[in-house]
Coordinates of C-alpha atoms in Angstrom, one line a residue:
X1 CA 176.0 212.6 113.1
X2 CA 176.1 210.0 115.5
X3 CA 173.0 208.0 115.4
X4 CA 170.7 209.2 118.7
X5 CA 172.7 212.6 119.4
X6 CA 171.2 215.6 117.7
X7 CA 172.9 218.1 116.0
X8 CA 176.4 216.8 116.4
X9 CA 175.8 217.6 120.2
X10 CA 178.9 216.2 122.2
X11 CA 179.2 212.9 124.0
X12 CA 180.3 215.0 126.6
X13 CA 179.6 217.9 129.2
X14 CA 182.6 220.2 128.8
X15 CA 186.1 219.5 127.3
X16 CA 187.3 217.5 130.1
X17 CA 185.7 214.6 128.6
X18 CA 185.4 213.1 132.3
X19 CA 181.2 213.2 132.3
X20 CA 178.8 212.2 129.2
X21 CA 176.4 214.7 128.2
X22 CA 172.5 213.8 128.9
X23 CA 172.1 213.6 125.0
X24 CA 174.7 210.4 125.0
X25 CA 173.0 209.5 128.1
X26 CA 169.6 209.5 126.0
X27 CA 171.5 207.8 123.3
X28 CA 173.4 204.8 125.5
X29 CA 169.9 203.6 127.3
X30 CA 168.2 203.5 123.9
X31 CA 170.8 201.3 122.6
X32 CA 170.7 199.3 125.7
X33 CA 166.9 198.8 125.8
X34 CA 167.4 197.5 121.8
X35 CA 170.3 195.4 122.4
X36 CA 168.4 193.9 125.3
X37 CA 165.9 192.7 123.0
X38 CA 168.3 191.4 120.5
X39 CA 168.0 194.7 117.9
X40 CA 170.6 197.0 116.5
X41 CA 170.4 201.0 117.6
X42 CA 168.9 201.8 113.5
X43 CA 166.3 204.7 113.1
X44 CA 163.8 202.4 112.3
X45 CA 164.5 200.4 115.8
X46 CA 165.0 203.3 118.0
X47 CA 161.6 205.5 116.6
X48 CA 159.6 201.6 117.2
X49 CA 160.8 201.8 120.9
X50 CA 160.3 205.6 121.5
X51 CA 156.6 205.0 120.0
X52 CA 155.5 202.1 123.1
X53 CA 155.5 205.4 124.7
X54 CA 152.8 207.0 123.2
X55 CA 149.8 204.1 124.6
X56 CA 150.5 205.3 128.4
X57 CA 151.0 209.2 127.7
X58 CA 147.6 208.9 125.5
X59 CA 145.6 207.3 128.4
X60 CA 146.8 210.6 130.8
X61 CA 145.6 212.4 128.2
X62 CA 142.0 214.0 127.8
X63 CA 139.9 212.5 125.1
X64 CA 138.0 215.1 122.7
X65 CA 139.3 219.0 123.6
X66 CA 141.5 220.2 121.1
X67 CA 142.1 216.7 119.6
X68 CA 138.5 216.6 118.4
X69 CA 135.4 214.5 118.8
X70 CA 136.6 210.7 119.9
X71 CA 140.5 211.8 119.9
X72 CA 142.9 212.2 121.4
X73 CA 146.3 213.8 120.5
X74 CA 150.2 212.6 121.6
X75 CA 153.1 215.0 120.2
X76 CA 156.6 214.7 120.0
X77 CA 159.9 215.7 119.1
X78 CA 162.4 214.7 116.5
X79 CA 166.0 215.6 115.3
X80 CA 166.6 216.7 111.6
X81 CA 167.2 213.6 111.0
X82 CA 163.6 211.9 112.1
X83 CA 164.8 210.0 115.5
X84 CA 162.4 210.6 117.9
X85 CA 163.8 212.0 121.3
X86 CA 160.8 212.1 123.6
X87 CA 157.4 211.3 123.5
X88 CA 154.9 213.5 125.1
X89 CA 154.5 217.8 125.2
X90 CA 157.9 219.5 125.5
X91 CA 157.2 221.3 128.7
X92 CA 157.5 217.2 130.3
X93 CA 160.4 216.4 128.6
X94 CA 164.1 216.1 130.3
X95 CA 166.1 219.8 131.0
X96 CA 168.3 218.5 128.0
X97 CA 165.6 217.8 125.3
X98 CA 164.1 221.4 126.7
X99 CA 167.3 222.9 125.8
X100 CA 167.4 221.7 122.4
X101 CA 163.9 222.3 121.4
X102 CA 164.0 225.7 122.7
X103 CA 166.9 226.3 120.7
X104 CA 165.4 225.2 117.6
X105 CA 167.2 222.6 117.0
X106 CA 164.0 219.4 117.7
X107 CA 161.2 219.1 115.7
X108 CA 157.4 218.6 117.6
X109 CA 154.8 216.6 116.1
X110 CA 151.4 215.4 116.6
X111 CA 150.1 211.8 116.3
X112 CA 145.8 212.3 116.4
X113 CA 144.4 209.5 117.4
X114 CA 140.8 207.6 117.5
X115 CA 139.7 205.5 120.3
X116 CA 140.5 202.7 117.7
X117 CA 144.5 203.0 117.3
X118 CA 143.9 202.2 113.9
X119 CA 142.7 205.1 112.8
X120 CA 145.2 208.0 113.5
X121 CA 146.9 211.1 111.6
X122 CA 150.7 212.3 111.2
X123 CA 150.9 216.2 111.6
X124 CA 153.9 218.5 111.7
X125 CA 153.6 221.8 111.9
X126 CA 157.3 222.0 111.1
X127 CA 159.6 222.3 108.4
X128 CA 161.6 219.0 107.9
X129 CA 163.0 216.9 105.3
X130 CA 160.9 214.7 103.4
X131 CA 163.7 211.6 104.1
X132 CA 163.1 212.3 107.8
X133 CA 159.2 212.7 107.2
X134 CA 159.1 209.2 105.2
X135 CA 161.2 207.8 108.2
X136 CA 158.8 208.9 110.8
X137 CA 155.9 207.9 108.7
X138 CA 157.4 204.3 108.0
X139 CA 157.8 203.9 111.4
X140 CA 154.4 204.8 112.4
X141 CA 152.7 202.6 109.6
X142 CA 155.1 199.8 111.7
X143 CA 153.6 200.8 114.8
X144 CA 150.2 200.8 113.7
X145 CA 149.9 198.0 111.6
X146 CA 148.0 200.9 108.8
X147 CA 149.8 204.1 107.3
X148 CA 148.0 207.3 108.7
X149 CA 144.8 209.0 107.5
X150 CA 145.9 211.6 105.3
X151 CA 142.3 213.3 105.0
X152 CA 140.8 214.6 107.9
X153 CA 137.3 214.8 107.0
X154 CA 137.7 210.8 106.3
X155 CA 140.0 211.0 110.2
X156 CA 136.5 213.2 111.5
X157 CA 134.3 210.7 110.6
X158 CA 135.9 207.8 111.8
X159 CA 136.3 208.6 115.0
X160 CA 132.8 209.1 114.9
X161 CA 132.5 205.5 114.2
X162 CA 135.2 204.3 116.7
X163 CA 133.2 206.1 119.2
X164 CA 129.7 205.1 118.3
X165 CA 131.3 201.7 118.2
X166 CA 132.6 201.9 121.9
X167 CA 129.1 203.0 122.9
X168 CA 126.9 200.7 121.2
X169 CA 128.3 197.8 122.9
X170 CA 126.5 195.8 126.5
X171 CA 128.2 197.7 129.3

């Protein structure tokens, strides 16, 4: 597998090899946006600059609901391998991530999140490797600065806090 195209998908649409497929296309800005800032295209690199995404999509996103009291929830979708593809709910993604996930071939997951981005949980509701969970997981313990909350009654309770915290300061 080429690192960033799923599944051995093609670099191109077709065998005329005259236009890249949106995959590679996926595959050529992430590497462009790394080597911009002086980084290789590694798994490690490419899930750190697929997870700035998950600040703005969280703020769209309702607080509380099926994330729980004082959380909110941010999925997405991974290869086999553990690169993530795209950040946010499948039905947003690009016709070509669609296409892959509804063929079984991505992964979704969940980040849960507290008001205090400290203080999040890692959920799949997938079967995937444990190499690619341990590379997802590494690179959210990057991201976060804190490796998630494994426990969800310890999760519950402190968003609790994060929330009472938010409220008990001066407005």
């Amino acid at each position: 597998m080429k690192l960033g195209l799923s599944m051995g998908e093609s670099r191109y649409i077709g065998k005329n090899k005259e236009e890249f497929s949106e995959s590679y296309k996926t595959y050529l800005r992430q590497n462009l946006s790394l080597s911009k800032n002086g980084n290789e295209l590694t798994f490690e690199n490419a899930n750190q600059l697929s997870l700035k995404n998950v600040s703005p999509i969280a703020a769209l996103e309702s607080i509380g609901g099926n994330a729980g009291l004082g959380a909110q929830a941010v999925n997405f979708l991974t290869d086999a391998d553990g690169l993530i593809l795209f950040v946010g709910n499948h039905q947003n993604a690009p016709p070509h991530i669609r296409k892959l996930f509804y063929a079984g071939k991505l992964y979704s997951h969940t980040i849960q999140s507290a008001v205090d981005p400290k203080v999040y949980r890692y959920l799949s509701n997938t079967e995937i490797s444990k190499a690619s969970r341990d590379r997802i997981e590494k690179a959210l313990t990057k991201f976060y600065g804190v490796a998630p909350q494994q426990s969800y009654d310890l999760f519950k309770m402190n968003c609790k806090i994060a929330l009472e915290k938010i409220f008990s300061y001066p407005h």
